[in-house]
XYZ file of C-alpha atoms in Angstrom:
202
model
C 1.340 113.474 -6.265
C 3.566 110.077 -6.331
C 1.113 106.927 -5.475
C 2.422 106.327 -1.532
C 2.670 102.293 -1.239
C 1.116 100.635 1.475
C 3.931 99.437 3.981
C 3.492 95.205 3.710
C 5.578 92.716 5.700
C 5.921 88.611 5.419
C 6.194 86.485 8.437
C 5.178 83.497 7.143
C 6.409 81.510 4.361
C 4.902 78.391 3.111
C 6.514 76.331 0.643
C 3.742 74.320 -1.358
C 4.797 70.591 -2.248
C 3.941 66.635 -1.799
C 6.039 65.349 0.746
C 7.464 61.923 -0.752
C 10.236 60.731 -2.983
C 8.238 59.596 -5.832
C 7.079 63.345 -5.998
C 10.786 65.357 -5.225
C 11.703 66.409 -9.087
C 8.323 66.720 -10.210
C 6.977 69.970 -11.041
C 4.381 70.451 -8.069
C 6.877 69.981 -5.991
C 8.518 73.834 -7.612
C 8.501 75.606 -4.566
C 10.169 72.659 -2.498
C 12.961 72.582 -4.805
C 13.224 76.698 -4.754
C 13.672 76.384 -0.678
C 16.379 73.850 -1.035
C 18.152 76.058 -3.552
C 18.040 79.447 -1.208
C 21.449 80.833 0.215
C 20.389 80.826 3.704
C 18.812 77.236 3.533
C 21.591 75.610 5.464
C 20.992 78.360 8.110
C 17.068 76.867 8.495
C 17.123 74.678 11.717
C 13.872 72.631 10.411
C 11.323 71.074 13.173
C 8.310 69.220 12.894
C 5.085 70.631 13.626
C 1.341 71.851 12.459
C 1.475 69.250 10.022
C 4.829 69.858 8.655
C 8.273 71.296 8.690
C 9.133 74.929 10.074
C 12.382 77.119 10.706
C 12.598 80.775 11.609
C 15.261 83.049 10.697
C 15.697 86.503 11.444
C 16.279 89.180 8.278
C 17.278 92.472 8.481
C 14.806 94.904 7.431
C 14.723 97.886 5.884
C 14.398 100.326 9.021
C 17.629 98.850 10.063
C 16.185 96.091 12.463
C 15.952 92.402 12.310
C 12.908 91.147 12.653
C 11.770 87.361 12.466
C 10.822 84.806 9.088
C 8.931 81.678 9.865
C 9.042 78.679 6.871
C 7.099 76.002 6.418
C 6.726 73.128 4.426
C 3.720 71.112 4.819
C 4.006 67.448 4.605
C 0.345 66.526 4.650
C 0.098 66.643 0.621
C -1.111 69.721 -1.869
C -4.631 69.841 -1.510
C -4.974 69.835 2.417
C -1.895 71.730 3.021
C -3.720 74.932 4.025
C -4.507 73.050 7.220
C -0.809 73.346 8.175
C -0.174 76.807 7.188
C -3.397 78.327 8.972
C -2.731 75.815 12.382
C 0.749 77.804 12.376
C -0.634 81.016 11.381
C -2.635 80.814 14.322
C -0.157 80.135 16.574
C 1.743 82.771 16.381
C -1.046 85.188 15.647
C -0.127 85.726 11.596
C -2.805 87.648 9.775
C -3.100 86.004 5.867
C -1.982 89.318 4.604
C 1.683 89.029 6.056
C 1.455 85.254 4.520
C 3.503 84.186 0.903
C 2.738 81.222 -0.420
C 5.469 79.865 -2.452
C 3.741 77.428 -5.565
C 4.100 76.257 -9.245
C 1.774 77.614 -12.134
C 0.448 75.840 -14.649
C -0.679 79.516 -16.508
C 2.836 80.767 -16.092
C 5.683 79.978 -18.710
C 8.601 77.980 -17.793
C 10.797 79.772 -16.192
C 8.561 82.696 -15.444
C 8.654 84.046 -12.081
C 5.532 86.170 -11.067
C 4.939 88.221 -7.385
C 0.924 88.920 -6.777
C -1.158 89.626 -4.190
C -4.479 87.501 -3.726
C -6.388 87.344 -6.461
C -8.037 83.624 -8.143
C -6.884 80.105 -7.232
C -6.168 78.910 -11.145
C -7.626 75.610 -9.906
C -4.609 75.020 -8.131
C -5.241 72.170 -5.012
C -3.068 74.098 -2.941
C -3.953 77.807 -3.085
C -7.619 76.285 -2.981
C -6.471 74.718 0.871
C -5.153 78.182 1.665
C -8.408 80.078 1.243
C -10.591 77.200 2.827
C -7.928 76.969 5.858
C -7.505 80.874 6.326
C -11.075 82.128 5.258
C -9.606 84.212 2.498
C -7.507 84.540 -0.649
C -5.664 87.715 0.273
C -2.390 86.326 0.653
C 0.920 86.545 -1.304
C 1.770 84.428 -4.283
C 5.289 83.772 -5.346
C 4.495 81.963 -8.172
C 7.133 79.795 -10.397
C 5.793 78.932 -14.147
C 5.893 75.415 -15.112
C 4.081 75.907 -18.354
C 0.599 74.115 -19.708
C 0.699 70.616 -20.817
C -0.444 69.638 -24.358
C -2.876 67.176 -23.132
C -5.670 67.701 -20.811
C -4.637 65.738 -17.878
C -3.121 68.501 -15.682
C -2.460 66.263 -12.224
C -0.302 63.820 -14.374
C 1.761 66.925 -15.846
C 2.479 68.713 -12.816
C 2.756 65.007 -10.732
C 5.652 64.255 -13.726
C 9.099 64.820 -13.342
C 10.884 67.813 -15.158
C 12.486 67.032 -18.217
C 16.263 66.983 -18.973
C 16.218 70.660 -20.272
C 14.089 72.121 -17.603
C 16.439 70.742 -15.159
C 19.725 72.129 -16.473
C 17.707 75.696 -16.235
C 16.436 75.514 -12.873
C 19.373 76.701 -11.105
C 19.113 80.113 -12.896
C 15.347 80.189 -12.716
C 15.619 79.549 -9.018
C 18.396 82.232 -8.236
C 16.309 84.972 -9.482
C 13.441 83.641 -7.919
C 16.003 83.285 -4.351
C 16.917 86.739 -4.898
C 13.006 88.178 -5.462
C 12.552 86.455 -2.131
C 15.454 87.870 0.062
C 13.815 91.121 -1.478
C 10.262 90.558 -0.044
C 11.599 89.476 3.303
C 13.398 92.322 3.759
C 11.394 95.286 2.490
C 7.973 95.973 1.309
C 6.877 93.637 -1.341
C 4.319 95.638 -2.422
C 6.906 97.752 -3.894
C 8.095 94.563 -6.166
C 4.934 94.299 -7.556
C 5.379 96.364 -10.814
C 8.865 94.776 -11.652
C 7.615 91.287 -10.884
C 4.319 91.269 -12.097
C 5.230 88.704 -14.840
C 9.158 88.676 -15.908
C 10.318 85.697 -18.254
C 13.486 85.162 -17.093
C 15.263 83.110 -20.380
């Protein structure tokens, strides 16, 4: 018989990033430069609260209903940024599994694009302020690969700006990423999982 896939749902959607100038173009700051990039950004009427930025949009869903998105952004810097996300998941009552956490990887190629669900932390500040904040790593991970550096001092790489060539590609890298999100928020992610496991896209 055909594996049946567990029906999953996102209703909360946290961007990780440092809020700041100094830290726009730099490569922690992946996901915050994926948001701006999404079609239905300009459609995001952003407010501040729980520590951050949020919007809600309502996506049509597979059954043929719309259903609600919420966003967030928090602004109180990587590592204490679960604090936002788990003051609005509690809010509005969102369990961590219904939760995608939107974040740069260091163990990821450039311009690799990955979908998971839970799993380790990779050391990263912010995933590690998730799991404190919500009591659990069983969230979503839309992951974007910003490669290893060649030196051991990771905060400096991922605090750095991307070079010349990685900018030029992120447009392309963040349109399939863009469209692998439109795709979770309006179906079942878990059925993306296979496809997006790991996919290099140039």
């Amino acid at each position: 018989m055909p594996m049946v896939l567990q029906q999953e749902k996102i209703s909360l959607v946290v961007f990780l990033g440092n809020y700041g100038d100094e830290y726009k173009m730099t490569r922690h700051n992946a996901a915050w430069l994926l948001a701006s990039s999404l079609d239905f950004y300009p459609k995001l009427s952003w407010q501040r609260k729980f520590k951050g930025q949020w919007a809600k949009l309502s996506f049509p869903w597979e059954d043929g209903t719309e259903r609600p998105v919420f966003f967030l952004m928090p602004e109180t810097y990587m590592n204490l940024s679960g604090e936002s996300a788990a003051g609005m998941a509690d809010f509005y009552k969102i369990p961590p599994r219904e939760i995608l956490v939107v974040h740069d990887e260091i163990e990821l190629d450039f311009a690799t694009i990955s979908l998971k669900n839970g799993g380790g932390l990779g050391g990263h500040n912010g995933l590690r302020s998730m799991k404190a904040s919500l009591g659990t790593a069983d969230f979503w991970r839309l992951r974007i690969g910003v490669g290893k550096p060649s030196h051991p001092d990771v905060a400096s790489y991922v605090l750095s700006p991307f070079s010349k060539q990685e900018r030029e590609a992120l447009p392309e890298i963040f349109a399939y990423a863009g469209n692998l999100l439109s795709s979770v928020l309006t179906g079942n992610p878990a059925s993306l999982l296979k496809e997006w496991a790991k996919k290099k896209i140039m």
